[in-house]
PDB file of C-alpha atoms in Angstrom:
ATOM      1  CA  UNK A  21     -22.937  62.778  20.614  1.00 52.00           C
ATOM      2  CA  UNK A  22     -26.605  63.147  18.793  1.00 63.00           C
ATOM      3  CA  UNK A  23     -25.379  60.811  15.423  1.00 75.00           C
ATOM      4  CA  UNK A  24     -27.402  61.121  12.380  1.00 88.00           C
ATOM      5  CA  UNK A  25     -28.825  57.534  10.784  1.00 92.00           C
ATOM      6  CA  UNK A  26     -29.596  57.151   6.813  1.00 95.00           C
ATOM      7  CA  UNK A  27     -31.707  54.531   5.760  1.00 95.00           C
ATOM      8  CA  UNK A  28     -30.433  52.410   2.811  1.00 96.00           C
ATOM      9  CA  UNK A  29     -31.405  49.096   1.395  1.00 95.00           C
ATOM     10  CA  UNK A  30     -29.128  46.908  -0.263  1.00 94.00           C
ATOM     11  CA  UNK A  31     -28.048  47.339  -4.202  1.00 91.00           C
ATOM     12  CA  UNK A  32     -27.894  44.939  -6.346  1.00 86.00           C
ATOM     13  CA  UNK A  33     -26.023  45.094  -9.759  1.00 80.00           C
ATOM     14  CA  UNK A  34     -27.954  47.001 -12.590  1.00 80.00           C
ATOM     15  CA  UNK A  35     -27.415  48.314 -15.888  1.00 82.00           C
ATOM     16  CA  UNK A  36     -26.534  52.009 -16.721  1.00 85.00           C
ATOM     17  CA  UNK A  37     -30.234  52.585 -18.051  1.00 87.00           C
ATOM     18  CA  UNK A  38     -31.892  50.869 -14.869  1.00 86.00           C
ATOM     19  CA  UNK A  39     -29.488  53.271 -12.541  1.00 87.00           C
ATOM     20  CA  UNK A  40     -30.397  56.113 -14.430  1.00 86.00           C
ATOM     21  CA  UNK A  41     -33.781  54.962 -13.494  1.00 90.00           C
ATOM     22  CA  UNK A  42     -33.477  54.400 -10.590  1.00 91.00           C
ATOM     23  CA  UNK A  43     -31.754  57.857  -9.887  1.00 92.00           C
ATOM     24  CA  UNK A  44     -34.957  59.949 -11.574  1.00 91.00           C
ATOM     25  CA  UNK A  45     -37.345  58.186  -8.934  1.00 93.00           C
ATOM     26  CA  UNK A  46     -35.090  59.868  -6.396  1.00 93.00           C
ATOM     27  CA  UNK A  47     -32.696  57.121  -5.333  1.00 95.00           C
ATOM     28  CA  UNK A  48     -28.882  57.792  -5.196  1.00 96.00           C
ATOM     29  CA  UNK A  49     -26.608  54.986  -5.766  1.00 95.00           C
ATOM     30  CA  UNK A  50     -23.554  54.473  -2.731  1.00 96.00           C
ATOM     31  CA  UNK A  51     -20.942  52.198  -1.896  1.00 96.00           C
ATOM     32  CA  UNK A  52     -20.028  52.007   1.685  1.00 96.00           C
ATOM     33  CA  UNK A  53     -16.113  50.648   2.136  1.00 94.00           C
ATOM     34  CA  UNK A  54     -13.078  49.975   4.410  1.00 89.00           C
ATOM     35  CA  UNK A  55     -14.742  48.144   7.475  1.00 81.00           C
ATOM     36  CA  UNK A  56     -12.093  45.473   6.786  1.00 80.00           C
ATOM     37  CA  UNK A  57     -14.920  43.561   4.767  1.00 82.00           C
ATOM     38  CA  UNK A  58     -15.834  43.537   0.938  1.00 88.00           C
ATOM     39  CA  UNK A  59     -17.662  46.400  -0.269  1.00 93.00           C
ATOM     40  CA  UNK A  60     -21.676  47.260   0.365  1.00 94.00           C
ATOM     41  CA  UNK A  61     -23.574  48.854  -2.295  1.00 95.00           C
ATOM     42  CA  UNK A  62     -27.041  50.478  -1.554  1.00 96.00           C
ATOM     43  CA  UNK A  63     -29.017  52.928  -2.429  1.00 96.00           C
ATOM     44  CA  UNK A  64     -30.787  56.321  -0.565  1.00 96.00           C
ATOM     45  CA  UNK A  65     -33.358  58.213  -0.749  1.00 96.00           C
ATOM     46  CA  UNK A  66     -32.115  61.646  -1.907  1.00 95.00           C
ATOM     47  CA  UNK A  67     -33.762  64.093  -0.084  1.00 95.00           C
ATOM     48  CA  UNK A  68     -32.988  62.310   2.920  1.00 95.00           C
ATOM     49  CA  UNK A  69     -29.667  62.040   2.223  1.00 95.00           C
ATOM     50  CA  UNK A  70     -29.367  65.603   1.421  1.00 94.00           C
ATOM     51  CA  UNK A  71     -31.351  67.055   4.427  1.00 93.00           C
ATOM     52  CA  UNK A  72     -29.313  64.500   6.913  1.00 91.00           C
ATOM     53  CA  UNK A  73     -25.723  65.364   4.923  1.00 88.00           C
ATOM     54  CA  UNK A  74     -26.524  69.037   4.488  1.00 85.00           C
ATOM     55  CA  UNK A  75     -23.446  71.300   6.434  1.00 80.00           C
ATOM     56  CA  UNK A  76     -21.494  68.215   7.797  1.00 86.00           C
ATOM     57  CA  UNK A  77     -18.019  68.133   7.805  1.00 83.00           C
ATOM     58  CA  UNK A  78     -14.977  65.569   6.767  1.00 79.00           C
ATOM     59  CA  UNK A  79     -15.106  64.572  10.648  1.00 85.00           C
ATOM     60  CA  UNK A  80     -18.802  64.319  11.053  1.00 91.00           C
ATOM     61  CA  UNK A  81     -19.543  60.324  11.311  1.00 93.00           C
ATOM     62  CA  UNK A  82     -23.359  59.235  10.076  1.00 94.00           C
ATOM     63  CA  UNK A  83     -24.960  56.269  11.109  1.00 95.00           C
ATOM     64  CA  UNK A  84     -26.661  54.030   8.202  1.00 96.00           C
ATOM     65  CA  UNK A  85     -29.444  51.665   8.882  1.00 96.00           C
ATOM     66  CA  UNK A  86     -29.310  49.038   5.655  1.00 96.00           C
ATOM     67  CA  UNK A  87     -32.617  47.159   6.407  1.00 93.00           C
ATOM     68  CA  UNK A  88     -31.602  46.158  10.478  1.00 93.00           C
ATOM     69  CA  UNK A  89     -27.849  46.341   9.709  1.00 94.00           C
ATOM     70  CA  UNK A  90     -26.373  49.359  11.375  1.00 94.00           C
ATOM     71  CA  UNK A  91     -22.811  50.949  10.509  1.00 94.00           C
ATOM     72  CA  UNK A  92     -21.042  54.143  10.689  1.00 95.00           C
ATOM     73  CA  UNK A  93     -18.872  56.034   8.212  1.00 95.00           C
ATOM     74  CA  UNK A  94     -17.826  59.032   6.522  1.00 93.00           C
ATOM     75  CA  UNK A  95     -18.972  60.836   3.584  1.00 94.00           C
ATOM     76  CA  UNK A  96     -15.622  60.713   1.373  1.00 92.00           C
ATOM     77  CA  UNK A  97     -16.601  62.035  -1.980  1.00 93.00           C
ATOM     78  CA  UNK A  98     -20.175  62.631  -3.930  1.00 94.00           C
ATOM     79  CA  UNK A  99     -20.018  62.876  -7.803  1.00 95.00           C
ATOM     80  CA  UNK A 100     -22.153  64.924  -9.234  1.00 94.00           C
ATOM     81  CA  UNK A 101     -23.649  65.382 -12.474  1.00 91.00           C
ATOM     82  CA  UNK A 102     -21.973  68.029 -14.781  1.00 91.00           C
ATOM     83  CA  UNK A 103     -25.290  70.023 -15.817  1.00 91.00           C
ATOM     84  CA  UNK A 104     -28.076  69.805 -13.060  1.00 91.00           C
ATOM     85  CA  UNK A 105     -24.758  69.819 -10.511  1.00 92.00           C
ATOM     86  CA  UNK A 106     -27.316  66.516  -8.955  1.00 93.00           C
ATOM     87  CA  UNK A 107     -25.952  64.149  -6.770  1.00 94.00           C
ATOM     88  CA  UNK A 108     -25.447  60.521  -8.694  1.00 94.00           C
ATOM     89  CA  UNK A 109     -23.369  58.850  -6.611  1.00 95.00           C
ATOM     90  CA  UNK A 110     -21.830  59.090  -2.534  1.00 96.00           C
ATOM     91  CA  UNK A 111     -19.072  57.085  -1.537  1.00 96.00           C
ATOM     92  CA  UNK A 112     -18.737  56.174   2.138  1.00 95.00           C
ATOM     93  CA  UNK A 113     -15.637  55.206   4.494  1.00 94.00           C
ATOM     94  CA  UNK A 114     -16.736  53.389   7.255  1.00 94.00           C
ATOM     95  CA  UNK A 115     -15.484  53.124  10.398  1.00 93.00           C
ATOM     96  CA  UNK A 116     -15.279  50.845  13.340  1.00 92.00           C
ATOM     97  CA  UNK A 117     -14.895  51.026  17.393  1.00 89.00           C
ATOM     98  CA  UNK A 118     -11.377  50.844  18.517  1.00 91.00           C
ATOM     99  CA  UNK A 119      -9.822  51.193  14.809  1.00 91.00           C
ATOM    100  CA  UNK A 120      -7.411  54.576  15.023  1.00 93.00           C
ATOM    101  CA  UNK A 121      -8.225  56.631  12.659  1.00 92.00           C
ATOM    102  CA  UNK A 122      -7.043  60.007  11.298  1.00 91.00           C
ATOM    103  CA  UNK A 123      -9.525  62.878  10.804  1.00 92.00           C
ATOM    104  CA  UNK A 124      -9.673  66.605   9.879  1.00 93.00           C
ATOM    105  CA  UNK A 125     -11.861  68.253  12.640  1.00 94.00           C
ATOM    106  CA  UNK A 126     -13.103  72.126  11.864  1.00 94.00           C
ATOM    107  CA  UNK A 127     -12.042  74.726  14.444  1.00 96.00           C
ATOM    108  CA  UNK A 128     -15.185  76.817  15.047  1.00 96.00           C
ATOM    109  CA  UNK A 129     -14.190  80.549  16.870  1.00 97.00           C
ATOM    110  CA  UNK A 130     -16.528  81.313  19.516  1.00 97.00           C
ATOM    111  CA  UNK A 131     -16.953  85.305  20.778  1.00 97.00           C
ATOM    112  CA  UNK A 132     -15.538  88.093  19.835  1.00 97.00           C
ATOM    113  CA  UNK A 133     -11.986  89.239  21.424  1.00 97.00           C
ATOM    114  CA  UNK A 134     -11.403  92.097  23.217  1.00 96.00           C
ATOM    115  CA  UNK A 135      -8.700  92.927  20.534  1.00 95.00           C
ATOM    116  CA  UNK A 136     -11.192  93.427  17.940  1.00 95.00           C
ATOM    117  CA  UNK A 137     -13.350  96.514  20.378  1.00 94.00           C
ATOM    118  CA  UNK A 138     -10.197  97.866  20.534  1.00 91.00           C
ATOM    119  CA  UNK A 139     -10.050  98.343  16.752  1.00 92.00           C
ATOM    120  CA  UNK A 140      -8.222  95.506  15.576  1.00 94.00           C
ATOM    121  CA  UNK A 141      -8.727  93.226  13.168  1.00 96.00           C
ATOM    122  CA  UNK A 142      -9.236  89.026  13.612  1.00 97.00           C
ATOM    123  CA  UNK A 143      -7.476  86.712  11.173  1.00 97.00           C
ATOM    124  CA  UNK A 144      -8.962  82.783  11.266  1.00 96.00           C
ATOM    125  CA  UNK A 145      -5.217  81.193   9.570  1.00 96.00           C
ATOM    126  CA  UNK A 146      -6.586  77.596  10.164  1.00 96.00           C
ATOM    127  CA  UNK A 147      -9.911  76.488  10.073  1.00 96.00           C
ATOM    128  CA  UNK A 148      -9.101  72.906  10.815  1.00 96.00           C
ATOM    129  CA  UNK A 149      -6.490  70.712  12.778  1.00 97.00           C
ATOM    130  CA  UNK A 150      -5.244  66.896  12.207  1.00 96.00           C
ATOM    131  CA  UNK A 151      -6.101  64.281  14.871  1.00 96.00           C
ATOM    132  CA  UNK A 152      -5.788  60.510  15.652  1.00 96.00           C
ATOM    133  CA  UNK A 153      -8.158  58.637  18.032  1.00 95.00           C
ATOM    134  CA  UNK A 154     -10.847  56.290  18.047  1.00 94.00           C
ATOM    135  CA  UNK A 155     -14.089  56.763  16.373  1.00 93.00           C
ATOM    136  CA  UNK A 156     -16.073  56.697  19.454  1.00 91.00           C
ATOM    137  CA  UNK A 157     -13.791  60.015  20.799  1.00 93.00           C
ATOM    138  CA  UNK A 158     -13.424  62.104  17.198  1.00 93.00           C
ATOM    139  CA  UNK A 159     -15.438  65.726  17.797  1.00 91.00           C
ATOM    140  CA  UNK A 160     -17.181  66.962  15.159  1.00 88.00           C
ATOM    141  CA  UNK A 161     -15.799  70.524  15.984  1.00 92.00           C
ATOM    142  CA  UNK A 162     -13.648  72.063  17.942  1.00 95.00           C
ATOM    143  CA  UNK A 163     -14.775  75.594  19.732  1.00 96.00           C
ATOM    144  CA  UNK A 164     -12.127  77.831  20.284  1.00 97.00           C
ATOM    145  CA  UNK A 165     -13.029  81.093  22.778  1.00 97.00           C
ATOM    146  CA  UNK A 166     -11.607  83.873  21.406  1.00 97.00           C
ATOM    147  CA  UNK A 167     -13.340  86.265  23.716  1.00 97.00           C
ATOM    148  CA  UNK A 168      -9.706  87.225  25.795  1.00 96.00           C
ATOM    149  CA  UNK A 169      -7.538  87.893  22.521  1.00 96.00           C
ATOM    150  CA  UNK A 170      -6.034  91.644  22.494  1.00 95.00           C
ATOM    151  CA  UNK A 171      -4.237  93.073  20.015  1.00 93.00           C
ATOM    152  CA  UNK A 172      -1.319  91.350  18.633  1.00 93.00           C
ATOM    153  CA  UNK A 173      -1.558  88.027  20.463  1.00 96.00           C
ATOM    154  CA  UNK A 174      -2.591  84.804  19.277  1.00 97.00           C
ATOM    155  CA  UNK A 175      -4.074  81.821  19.907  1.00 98.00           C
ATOM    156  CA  UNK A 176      -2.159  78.351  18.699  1.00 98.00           C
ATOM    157  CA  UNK A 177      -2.844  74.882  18.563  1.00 98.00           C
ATOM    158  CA  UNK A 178      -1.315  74.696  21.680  1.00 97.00           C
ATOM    159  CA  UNK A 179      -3.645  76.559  24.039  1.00 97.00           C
ATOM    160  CA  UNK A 180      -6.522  74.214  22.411  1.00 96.00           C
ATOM    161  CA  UNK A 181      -8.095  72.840  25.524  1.00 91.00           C
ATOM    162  CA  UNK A 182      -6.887  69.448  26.057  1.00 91.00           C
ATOM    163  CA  UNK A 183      -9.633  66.091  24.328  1.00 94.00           C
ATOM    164  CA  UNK A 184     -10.020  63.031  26.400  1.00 94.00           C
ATOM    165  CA  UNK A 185      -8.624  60.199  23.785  1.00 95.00           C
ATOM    166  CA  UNK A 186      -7.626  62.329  20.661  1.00 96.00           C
ATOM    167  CA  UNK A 187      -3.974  62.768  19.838  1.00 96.00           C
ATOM    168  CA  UNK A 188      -3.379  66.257  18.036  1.00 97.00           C
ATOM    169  CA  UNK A 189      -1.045  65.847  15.099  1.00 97.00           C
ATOM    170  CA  UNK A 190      -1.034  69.387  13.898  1.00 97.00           C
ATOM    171  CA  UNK A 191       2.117  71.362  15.002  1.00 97.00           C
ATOM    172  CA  UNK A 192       1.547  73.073  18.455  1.00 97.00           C
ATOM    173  CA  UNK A 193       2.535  76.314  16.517  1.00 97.00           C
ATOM    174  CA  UNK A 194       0.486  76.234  13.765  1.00 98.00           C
ATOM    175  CA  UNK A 195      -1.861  79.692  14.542  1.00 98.00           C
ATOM    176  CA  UNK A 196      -5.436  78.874  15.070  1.00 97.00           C
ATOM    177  CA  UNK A 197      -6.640  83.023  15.444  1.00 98.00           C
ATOM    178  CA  UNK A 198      -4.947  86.267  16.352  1.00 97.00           C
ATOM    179  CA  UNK A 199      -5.666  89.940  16.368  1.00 97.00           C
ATOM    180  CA  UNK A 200      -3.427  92.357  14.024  1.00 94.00           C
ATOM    181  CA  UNK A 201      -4.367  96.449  15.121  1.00 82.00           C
ATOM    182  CA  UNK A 202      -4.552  97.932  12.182  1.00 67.00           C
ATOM    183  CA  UNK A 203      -3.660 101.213  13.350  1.00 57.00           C
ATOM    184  CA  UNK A 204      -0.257  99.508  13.572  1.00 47.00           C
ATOM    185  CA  UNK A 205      -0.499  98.840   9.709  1.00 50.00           C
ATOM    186  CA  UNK A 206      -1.069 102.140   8.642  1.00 47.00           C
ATOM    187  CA  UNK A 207       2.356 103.790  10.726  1.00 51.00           C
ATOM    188  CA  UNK A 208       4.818 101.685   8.458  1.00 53.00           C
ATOM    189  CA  UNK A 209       2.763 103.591   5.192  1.00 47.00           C
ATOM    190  CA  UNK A 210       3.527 107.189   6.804  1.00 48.00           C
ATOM    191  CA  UNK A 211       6.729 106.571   8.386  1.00 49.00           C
ATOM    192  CA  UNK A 212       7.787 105.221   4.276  1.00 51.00           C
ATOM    193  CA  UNK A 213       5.893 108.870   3.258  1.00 51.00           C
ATOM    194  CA  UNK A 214       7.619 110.714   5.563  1.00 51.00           C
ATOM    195  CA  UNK A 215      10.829 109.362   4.511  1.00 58.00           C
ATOM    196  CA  UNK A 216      10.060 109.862   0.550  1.00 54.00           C
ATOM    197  CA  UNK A 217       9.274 113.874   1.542  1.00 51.00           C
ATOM    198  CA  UNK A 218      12.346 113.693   3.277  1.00 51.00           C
ATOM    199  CA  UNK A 219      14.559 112.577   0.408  1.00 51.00           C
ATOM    200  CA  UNK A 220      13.135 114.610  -2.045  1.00 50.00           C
ATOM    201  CA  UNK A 221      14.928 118.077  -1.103  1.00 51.00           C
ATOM    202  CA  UNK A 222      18.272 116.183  -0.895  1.00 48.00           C
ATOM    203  CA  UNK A 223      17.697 114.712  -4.005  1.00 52.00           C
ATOM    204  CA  UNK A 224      17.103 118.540  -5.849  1.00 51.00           C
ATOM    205  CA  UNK A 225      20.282 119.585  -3.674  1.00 47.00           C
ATOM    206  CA  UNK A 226      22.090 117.149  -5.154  1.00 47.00           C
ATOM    207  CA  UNK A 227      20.847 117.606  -8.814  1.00 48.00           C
ATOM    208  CA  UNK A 228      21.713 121.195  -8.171  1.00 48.00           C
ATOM    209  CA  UNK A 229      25.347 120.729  -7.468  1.00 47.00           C
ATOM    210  CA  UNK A 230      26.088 118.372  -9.923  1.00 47.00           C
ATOM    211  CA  UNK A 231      26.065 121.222 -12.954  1.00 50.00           C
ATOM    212  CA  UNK A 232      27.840 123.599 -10.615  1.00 47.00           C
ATOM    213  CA  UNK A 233      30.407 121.153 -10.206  1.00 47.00           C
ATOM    214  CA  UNK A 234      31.171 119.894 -13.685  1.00 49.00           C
ATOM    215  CA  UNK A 235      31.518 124.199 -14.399  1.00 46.00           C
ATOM    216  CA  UNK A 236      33.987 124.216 -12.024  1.00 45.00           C
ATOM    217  CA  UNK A 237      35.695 121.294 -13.330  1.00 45.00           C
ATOM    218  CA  UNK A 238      35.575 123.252 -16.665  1.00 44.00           C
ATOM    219  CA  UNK A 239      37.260 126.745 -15.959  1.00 49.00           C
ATOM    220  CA  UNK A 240      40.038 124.832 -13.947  1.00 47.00           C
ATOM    221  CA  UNK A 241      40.849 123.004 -17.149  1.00 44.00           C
ATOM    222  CA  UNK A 242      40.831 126.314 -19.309  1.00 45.00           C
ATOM    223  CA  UNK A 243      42.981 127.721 -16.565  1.00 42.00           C
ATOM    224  CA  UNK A 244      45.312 125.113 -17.172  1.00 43.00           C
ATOM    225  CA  UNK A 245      45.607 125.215 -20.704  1.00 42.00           C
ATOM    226  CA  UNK A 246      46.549 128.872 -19.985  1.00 38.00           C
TER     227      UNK A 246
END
């Protein structure tokens, strides 16, 4: 796996006026936890950070290079400032070979089924699945071929091809894609028209008789009193 490396160099504490300093020269203030050691603070260079970091996902692992010192984390959360919408600060969660960890990897849908040239439509329900393995094993996506999907079948977590060293945690039902005809959609909507046309003549019929019946029910009682 091709792993992209930041450069950083160590931070050391500074006051709110240096930081904000610091941040107009182009630097972007991190802290880099959970290796099982006290926190690192450092700082990157922004537009590397945001050309390396640019499209990566929650399961995407970065290298970071802090002056010779090389580890490898997540990107957990980046604040941002209110107005400019600027990054100010990135927090990492590192990560470390043969520590389980749990991950969300993206499901990426790869060709177009044969249920879609037929007319129908493709629905994506999840976009991502739950996993446990080691770092060294976690995919940053997961391609699923949807090329063979017809109409009204779908694909779940359970056809997935199998991953050497990741545990799926997911449910094996959960529905990754399928194909819904939408001819079949639109038979329901004239089947319920049909029906309405159907009732309406009844309906009259039976608005009709009610008057005749309640005259009926009127000379009988005058032919009583009689």
């Amino acid at each position: 796996m091709n792993q992209s490396v930041l450069k950083a160099v160590p931070r050391k504490e500074t006051t709110k006026g240096e930081l904000n300093q610091l941040r107009s020269q182009g630097n972007i203030p991190a802290v880099i936890y959970g290796g099982g050691q006290a926190a690192t603070h450092v700082f990157l260079d922004e537009k590397e950070f945001l050309r390396v970091a640019s499209g990566i996902s929650e399961s995407t692992i970065l290298g970071i290079d802090i002056e010779g010192k090389k580890l490898r984390a997540f990107v957990k959360a980046r604040q941002r400032e209110n107005l400019s919408n600027r990054i100010i600060h990135v927090d990492f969660l590192e990560v470390v070979s043969g520590r389980i960890l749990h991950a969300r990897v993206p499901l990426h849908l790869v060709g177009i089924p044969v249920g879609v040239k037929e007319g129908g439509i493709l629905e994506n329900p999840a976009h991502e699945i739950e996993v446990e393995c080691d770092p060294d094993h976690l995919p940053e996506k997961i391609e699923v071929d949807v090329s063979a999907l017809h109409a009204n079948h779908s694909i779940h977590v359970r056809d997935l091809p199998a991953m050497t060293g990741v545990k799926v945690l997911s449910s094996s039902e959960l529905v990754v894609a399928v194909v819904k005809y939408a001819k079949a959609e639109a038979e329901p909507v004239a089947a319920a028209a049909a029906e309405g046309a159907a009732a309406a003549p009844a309906e009259g019929a039976a608005a009709a008789a009610a008057p005749a019946a309640g005259a009926a029910a009127a000379e009988g009682a005058k032919t009583e009193k009689k």
